GROMACS .gro file of C-alpha atoms in nm:
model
  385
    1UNK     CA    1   1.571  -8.828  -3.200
    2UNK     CA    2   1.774  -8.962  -2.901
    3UNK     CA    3   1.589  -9.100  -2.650
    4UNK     CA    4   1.692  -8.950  -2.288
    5UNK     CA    5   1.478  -9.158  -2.083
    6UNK     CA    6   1.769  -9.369  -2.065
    7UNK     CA    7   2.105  -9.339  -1.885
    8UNK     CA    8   2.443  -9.547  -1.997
    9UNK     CA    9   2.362  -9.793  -1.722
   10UNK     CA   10   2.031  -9.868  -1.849
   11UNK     CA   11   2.153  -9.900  -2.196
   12UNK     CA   12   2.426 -10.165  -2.097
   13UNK     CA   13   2.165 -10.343  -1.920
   14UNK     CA   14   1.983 -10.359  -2.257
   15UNK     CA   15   2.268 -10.501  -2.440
   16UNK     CA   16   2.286 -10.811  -2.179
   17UNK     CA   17   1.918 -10.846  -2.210
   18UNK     CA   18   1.909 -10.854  -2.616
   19UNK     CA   19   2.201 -11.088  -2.612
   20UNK     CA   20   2.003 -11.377  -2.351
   21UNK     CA   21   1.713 -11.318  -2.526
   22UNK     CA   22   1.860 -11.394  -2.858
   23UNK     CA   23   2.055 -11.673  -2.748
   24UNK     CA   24   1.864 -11.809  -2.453
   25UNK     CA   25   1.495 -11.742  -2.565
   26UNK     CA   26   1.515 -11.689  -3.005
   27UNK     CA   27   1.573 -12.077  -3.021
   28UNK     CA   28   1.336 -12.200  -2.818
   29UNK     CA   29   1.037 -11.995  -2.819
   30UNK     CA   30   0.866 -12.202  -3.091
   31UNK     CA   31   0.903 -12.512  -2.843
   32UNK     CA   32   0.716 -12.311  -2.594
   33UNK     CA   33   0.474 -12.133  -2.815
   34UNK     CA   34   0.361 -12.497  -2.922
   35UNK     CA   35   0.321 -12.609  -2.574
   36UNK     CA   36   0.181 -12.361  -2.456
   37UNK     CA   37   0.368 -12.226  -2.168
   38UNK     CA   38   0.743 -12.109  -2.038
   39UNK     CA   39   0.949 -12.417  -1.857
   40UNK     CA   40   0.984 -12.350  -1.495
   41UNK     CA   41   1.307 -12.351  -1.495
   42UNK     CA   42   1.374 -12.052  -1.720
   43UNK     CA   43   1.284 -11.872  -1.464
   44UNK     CA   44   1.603 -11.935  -1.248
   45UNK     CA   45   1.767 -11.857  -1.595
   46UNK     CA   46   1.620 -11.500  -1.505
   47UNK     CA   47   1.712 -11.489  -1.180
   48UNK     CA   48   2.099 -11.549  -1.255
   49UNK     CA   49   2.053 -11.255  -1.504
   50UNK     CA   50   1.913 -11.066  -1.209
   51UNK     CA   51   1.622 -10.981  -1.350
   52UNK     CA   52   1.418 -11.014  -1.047
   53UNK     CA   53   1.674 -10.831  -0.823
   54UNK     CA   54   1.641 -10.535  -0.999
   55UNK     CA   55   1.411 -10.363  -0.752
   56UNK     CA   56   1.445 -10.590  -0.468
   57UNK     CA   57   1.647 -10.379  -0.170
   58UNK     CA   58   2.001 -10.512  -0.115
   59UNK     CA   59   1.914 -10.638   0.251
   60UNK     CA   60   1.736 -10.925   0.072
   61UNK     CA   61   1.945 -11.022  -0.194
   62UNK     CA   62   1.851 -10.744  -0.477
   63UNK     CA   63   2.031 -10.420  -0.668
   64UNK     CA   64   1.863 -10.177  -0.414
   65UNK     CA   65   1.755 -10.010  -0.745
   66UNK     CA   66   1.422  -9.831  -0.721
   67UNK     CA   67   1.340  -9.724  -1.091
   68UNK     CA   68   1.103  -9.913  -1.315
   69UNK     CA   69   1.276  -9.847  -1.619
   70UNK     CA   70   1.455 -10.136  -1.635
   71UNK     CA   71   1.155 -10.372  -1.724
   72UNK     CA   72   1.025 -10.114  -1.909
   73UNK     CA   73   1.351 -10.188  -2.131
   74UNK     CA   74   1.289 -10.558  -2.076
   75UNK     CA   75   0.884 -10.531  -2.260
   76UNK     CA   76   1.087 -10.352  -2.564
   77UNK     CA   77   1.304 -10.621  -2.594
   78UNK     CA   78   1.097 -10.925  -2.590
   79UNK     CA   79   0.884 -10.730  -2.848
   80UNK     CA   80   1.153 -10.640  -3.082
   81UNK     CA   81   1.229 -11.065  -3.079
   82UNK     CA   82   0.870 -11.140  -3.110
   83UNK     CA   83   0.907 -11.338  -2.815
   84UNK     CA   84   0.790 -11.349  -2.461
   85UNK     CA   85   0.861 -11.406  -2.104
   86UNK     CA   86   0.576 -11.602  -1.997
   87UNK     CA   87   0.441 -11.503  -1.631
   88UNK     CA   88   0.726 -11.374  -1.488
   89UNK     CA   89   0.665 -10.994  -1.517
   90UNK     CA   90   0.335 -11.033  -1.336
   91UNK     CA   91   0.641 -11.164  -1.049
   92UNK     CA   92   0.863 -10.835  -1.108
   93UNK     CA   93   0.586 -10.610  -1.266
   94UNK     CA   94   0.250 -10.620  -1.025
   95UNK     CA   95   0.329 -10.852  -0.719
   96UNK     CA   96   0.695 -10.699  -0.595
   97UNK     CA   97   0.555 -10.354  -0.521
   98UNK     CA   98   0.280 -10.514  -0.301
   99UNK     CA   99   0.564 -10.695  -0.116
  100UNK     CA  100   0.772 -10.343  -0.099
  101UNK     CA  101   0.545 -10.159   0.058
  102UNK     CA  102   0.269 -10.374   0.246
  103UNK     CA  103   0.501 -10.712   0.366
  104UNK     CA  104   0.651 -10.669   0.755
  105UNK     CA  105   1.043 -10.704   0.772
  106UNK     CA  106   0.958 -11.080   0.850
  107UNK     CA  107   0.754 -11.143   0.595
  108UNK     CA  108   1.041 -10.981   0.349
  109UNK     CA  109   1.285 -11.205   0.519
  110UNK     CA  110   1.058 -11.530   0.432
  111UNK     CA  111   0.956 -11.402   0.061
  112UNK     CA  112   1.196 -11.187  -0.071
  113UNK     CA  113   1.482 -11.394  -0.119
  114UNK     CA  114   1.307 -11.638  -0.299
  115UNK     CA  115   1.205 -11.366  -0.498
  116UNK     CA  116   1.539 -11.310  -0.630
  117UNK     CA  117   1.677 -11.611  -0.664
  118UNK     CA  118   1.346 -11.781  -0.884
  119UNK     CA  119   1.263 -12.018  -0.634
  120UNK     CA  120   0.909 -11.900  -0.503
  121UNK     CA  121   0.716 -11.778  -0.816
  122UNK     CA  122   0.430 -11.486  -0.726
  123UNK     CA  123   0.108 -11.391  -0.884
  124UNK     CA  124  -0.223 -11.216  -0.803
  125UNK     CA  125  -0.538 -11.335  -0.836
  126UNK     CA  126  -0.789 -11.081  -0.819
  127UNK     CA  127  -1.032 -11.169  -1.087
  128UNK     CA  128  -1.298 -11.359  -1.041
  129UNK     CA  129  -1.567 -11.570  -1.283
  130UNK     CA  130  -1.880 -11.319  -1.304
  131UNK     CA  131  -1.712 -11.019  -1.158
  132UNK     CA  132  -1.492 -10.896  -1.401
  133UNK     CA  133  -1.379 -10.546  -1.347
  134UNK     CA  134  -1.567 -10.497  -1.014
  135UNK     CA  135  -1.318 -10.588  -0.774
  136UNK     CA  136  -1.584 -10.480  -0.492
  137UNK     CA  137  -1.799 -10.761  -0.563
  138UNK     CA  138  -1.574 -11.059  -0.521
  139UNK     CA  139  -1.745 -11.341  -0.329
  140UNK     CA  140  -1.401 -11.537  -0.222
  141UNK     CA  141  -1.388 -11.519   0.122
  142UNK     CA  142  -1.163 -11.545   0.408
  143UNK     CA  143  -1.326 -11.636   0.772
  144UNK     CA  144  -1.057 -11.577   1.091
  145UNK     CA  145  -1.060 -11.839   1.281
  146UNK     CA  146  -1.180 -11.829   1.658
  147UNK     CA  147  -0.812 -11.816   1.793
  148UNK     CA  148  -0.696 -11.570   1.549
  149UNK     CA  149  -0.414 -11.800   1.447
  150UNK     CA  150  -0.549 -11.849   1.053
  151UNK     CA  151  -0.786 -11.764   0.784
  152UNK     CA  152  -1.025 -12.007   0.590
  153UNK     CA  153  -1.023 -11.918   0.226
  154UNK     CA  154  -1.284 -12.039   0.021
  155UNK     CA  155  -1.393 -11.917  -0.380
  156UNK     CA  156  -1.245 -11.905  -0.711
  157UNK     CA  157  -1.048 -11.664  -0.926
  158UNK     CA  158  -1.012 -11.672  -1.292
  159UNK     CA  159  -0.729 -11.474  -1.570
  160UNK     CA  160  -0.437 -11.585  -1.298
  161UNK     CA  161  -0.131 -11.502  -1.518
  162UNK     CA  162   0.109 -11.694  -1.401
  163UNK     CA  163  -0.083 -11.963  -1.180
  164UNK     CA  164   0.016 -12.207  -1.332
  165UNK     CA  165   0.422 -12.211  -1.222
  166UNK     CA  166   0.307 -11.979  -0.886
  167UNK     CA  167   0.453 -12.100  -0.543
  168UNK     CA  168   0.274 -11.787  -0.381
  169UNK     CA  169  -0.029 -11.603  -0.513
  170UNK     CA  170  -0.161 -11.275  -0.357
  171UNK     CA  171  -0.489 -11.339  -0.296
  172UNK     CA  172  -0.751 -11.113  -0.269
  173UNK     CA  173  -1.079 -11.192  -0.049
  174UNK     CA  174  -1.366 -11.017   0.167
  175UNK     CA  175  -1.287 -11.051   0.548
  176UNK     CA  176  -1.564 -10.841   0.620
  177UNK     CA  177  -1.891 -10.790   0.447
  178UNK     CA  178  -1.898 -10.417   0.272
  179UNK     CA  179  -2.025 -10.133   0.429
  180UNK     CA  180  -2.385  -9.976   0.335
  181UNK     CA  181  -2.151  -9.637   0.241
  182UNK     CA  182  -1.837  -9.875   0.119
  183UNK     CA  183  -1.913 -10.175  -0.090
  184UNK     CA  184  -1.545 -10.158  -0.160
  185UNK     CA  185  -1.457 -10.204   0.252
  186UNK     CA  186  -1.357 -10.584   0.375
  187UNK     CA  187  -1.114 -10.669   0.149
  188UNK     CA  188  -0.785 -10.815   0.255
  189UNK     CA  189  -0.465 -10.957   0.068
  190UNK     CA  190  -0.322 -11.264   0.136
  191UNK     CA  191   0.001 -11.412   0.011
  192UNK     CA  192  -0.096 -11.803  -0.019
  193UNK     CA  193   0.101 -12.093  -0.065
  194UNK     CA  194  -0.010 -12.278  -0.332
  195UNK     CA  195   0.129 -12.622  -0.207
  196UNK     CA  196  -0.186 -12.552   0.035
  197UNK     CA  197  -0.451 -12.883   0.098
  198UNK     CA  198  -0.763 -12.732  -0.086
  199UNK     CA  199  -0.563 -12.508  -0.344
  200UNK     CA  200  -0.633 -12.646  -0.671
  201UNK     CA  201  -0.494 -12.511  -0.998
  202UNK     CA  202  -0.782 -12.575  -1.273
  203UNK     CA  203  -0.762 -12.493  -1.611
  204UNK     CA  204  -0.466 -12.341  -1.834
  205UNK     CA  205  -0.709 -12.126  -1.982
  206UNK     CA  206  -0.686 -12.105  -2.365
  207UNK     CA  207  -0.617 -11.776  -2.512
  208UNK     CA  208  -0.667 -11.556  -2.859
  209UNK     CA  209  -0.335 -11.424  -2.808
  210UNK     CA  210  -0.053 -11.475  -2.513
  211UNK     CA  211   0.027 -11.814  -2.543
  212UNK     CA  212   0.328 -11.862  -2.384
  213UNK     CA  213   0.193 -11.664  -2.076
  214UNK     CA  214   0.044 -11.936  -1.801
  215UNK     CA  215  -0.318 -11.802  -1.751
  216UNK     CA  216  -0.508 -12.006  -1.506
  217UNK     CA  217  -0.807 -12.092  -1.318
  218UNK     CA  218  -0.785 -12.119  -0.896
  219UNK     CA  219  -1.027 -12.233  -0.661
  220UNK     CA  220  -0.995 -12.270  -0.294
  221UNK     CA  221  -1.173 -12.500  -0.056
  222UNK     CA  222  -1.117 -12.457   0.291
  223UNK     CA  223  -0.757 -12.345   0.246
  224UNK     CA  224  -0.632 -12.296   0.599
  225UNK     CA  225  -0.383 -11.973   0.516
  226UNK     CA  226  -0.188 -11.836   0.860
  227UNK     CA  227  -0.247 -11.510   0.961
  228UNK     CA  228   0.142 -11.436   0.961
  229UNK     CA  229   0.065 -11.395   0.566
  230UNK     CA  230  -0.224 -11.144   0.578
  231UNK     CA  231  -0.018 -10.859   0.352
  232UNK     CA  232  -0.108 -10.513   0.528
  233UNK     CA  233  -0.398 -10.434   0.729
  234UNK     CA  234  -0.716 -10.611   0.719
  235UNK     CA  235  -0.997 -10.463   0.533
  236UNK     CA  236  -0.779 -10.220   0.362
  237UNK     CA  237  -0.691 -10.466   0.028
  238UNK     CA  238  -0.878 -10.217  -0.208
  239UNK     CA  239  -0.706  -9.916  -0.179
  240UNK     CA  240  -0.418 -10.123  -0.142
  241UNK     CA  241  -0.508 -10.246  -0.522
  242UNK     CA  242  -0.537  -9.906  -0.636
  243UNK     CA  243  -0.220  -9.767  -0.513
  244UNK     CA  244  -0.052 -10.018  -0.824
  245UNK     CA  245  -0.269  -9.889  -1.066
  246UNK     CA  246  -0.072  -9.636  -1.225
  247UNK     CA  247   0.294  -9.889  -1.245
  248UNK     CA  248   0.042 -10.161  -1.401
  249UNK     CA  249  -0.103  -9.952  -1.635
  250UNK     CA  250   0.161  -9.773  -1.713
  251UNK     CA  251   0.371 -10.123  -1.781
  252UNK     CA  252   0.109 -10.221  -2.062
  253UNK     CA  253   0.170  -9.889  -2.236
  254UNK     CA  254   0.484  -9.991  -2.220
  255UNK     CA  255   0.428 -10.336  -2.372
  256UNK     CA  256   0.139 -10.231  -2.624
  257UNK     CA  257   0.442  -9.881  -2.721
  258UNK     CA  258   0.696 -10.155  -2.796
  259UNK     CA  259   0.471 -10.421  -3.009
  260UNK     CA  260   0.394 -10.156  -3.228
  261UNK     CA  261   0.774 -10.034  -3.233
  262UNK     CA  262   0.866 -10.403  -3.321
  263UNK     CA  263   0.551 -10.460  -3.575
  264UNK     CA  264   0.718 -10.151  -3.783
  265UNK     CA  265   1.061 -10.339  -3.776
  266UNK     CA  266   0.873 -10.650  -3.884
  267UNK     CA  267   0.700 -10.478  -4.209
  268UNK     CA  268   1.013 -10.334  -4.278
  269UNK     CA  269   1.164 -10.672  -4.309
  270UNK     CA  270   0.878 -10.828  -4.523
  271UNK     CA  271   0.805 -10.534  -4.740
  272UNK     CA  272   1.171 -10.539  -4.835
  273UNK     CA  273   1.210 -10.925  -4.920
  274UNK     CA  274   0.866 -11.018  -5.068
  275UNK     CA  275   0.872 -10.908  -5.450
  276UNK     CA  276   0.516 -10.823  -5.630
  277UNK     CA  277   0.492 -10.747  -5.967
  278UNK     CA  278   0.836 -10.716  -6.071
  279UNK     CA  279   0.955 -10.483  -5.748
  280UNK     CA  280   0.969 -10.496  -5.362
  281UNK     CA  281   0.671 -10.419  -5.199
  282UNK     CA  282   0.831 -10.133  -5.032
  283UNK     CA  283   0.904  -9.968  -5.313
  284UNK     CA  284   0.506  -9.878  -5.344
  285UNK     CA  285   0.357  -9.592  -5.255
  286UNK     CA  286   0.113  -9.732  -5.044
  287UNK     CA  287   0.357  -9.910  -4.856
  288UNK     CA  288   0.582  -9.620  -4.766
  289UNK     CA  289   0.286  -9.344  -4.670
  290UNK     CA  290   0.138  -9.696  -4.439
  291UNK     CA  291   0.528  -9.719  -4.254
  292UNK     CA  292   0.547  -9.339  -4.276
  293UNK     CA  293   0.205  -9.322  -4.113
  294UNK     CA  294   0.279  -9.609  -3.863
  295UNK     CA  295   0.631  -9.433  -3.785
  296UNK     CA  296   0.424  -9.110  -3.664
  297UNK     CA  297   0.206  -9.314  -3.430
  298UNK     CA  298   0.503  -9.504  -3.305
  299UNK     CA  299   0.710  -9.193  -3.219
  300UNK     CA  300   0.432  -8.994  -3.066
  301UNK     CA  301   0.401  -9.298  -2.800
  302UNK     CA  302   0.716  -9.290  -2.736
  303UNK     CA  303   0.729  -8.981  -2.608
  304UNK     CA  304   0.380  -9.046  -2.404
  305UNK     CA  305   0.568  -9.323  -2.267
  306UNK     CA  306   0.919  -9.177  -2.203
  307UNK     CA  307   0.701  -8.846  -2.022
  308UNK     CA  308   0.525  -9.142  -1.815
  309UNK     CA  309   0.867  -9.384  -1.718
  310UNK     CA  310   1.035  -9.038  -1.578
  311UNK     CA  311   0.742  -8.951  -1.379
  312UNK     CA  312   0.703  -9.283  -1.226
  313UNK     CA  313   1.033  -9.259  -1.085
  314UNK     CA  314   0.988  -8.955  -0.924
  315UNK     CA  315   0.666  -9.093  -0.767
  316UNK     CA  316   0.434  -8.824  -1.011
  317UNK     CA  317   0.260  -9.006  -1.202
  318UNK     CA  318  -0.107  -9.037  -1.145
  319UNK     CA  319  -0.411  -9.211  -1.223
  320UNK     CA  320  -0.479  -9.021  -1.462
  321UNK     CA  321  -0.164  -8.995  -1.648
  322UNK     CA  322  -0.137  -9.376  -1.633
  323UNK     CA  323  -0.455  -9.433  -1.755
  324UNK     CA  324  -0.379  -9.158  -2.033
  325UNK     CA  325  -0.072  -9.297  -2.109
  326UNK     CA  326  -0.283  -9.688  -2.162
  327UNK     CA  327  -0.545  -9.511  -2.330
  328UNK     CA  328  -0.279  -9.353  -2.625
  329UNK     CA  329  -0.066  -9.653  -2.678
  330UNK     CA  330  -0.286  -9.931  -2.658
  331UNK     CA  331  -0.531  -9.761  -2.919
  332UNK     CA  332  -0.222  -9.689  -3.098
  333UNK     CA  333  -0.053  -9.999  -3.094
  334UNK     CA  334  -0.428 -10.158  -3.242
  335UNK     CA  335  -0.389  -9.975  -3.537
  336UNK     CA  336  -0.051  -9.977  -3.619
  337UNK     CA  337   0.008 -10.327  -3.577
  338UNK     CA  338  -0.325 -10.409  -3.806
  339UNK     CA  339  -0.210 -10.185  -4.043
  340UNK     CA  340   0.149 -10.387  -4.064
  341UNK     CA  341  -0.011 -10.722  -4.040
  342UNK     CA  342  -0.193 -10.623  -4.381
  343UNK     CA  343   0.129 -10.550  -4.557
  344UNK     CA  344   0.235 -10.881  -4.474
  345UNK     CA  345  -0.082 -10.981  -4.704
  346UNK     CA  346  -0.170 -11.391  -4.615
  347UNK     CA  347   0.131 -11.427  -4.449
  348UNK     CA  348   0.063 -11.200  -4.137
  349UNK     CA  349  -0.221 -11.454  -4.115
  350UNK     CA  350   0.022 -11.758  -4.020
  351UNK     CA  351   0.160 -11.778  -3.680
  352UNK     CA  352   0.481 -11.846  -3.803
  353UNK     CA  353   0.541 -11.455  -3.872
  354UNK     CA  354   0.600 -11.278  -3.598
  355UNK     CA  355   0.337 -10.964  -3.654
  356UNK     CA  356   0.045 -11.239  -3.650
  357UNK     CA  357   0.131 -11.310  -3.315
  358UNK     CA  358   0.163 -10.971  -3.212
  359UNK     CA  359  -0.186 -10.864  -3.372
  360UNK     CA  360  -0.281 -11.158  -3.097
  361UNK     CA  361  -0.109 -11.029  -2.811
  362UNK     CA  362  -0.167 -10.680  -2.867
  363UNK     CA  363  -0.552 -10.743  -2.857
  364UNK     CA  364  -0.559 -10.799  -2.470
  365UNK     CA  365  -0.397 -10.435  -2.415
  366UNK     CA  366  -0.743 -10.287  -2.418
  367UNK     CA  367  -0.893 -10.507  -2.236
  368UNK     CA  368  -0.698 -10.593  -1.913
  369UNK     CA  369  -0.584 -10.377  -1.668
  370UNK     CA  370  -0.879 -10.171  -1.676
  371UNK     CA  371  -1.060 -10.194  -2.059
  372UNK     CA  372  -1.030  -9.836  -2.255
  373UNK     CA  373  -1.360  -9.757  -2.158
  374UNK     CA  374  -1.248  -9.767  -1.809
  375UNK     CA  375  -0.979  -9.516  -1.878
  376UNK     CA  376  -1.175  -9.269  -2.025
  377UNK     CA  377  -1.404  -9.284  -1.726
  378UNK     CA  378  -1.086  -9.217  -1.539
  379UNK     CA  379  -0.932  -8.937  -1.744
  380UNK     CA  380  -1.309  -8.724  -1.808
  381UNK     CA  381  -1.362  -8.768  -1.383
  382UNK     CA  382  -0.977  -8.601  -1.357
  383UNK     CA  383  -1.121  -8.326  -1.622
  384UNK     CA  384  -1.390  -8.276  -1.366
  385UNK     CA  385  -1.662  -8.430  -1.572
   0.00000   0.00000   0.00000
């Protein structure tokens, strides 16, 4: 069926985007899969695309464009490659709508143009070691100073997807001890530079699955941050975290829809090629009711997904949706993509074939951005449970 999430323009845009990454990305990635991480400067390689524009108003340098659709056509392309980004779409994907809607014009005036252009790199650190999930007990903190004029950060965060290359990081810490009715109350955002004395980036954590993605460790010792970069109120950085909920969660549906899209596309291509006992292996049986099977799953996310994008851009989706929407696909996308690695036999075994590094990737989908657990919590409390 035709999709009709999608309008001409975003279509177009797709074409660009399949044609850099196959020439710009295709040749390359194993370089960067081997070490480990995206070069720094691919990221002004995105910026001349306009990539990070996208969503940025015009005043600043960007399209003016306020529809998340266009990364979400950006995840199903690097997935259909079997390739990968690196950090940047925690920059686009999680840290520009914290800019859009908490920064002052001056702030947007300092930040936002960088933003565009590739030349200051953002990502949040939220997580920290021992902590996990609950934000509310973070123990970084941030002390004002006597004359108001800056904060004293001090702690550690861990998971930092894109720390590595960052040149700002949204920082989350407790300006105020919680509350005996609010454990969640005294947490503020700051947007830290991370050429800071006392910022230190520790370890490029490695990971199951991800590899080209920048994941780091950050600690902070007596960071002097000014209080001109405090992002919204003070106090107020939880709910400020859960107003992005539903776009983040709703972005790794997106991701965990379109590995599972590209894993079919994958077995497809094996199945037809590899010969067993005298035939392809699609011409079994079992092969065509696993695709046919697979196919099913695939389609029925779509839809979940395509229901989700359109509601997101009319400002309608809602917790619960979002965490529906994660729920569906990233279960989904676990099965189907196991289920294609295995007719791939010992081959989807070697990292050399794309679906073994997708049955990597994929794994993470159910864990971050709130673990499936979590969204079942979320979905039975909407049901009034």
């Amino acid at each position: 069926m035709q999709r009709t999430v999608f309008t001409d323009e975003h279509e177009a845009f797709r074409k660009t985007a399949r044609a850099f990454i196959e020439s710009q990305v295709v040749p390359v990635y194993e370089q960067w899969y081997e070490a480990g991480i995206v070069p720094r400067e691919f990221y002004r390689s995105l910026a001349d695309l306009g990539v990070f524009g996208i969503e940025v108003p015009e005043e600043y340098g960007g399209a003016g464009i306020d529809s998340f659709k266009f990364q979400a056509i950006l995840m199903e392309e690097t997935a259909r490659a079997g390739v990968s980004f690196g950090g940047s779409g925690v920059h686009v994907g999680l840290c520009l709508p914290y800019l859009k809607t908490l920064a002052t014009d001056e702030q947007k005036q300092r930040w936002l143009p960088g933003f565009v252009s590739g030349e200051i790199m953002f990502a949040i650190a939220m997580t920290e070691p021992g902590t996990g999930s609950d934000l509310a007990g973070m123990r970084t903190t941030a002390q004002l100073s006597e004359d108001g004029t800056h904060y004293v950060l001090n702690g550690a965060k861990t998971f930092i997807t894109g720390g590595v290359h960052a040149d700002r990081v949204i920082v989350c810490a407790r300006t105020a001890p919680p509350s005996e009715s609010d454990r969640r109350h005294g947490i503020s955002l700051f947007v830290v530079d991370t050429k800071s004395p006392g910022y230190t980036v520790g370890r490029k954590l490695d990971k199951l699955g991800l590899k080209v993605s920048d994941t780091a460790e950050l600690s902070f010792t007596d960071v002097v941050v000014p209080a001109t970069d405090l992002l919204g109120e003070p106090h107020q950085g939880f709910s400020y975290l859960g107003q992005n909920l539903p776009q983040e969660r709703l972005s790794i549906a997106v991701g965990a829809y379109s590995q599972a899209k590209s894993a079919i596309r994958f077995a497809l291509e094996y199945t037809r090629g590899r010969t067993v006992f005298g035939q392809p292996v699609s011409h079994f049986q079992n092969t065509k009711f696993e695709l046919a099977a697979c196919r099913a799953e695939v389609d029925a996310a779509e839809a979940v997904v395509d229901r989700a994008l359109d509601a997101l851009d009319r400002g309608e989706l809602t917790p619960a949706d979002a965490a529906s929407a994660k729920l569906f696909c990233t279960e989904m996308a676990s099965r189907v993509i196991d289920r294609c690695l295995q007719l791939h036999g010992g081959y989807g075994y070697i990292n050399e074939y794309p679906v073994a590094r997708l049955y990597a990737d994929n794994r993470v989908n159910r864990i971050y951005g709130g673990t499936s657990e979590v969204m079942k919590m979320i979905i039975a409390k909407d049901m009034g449970l």
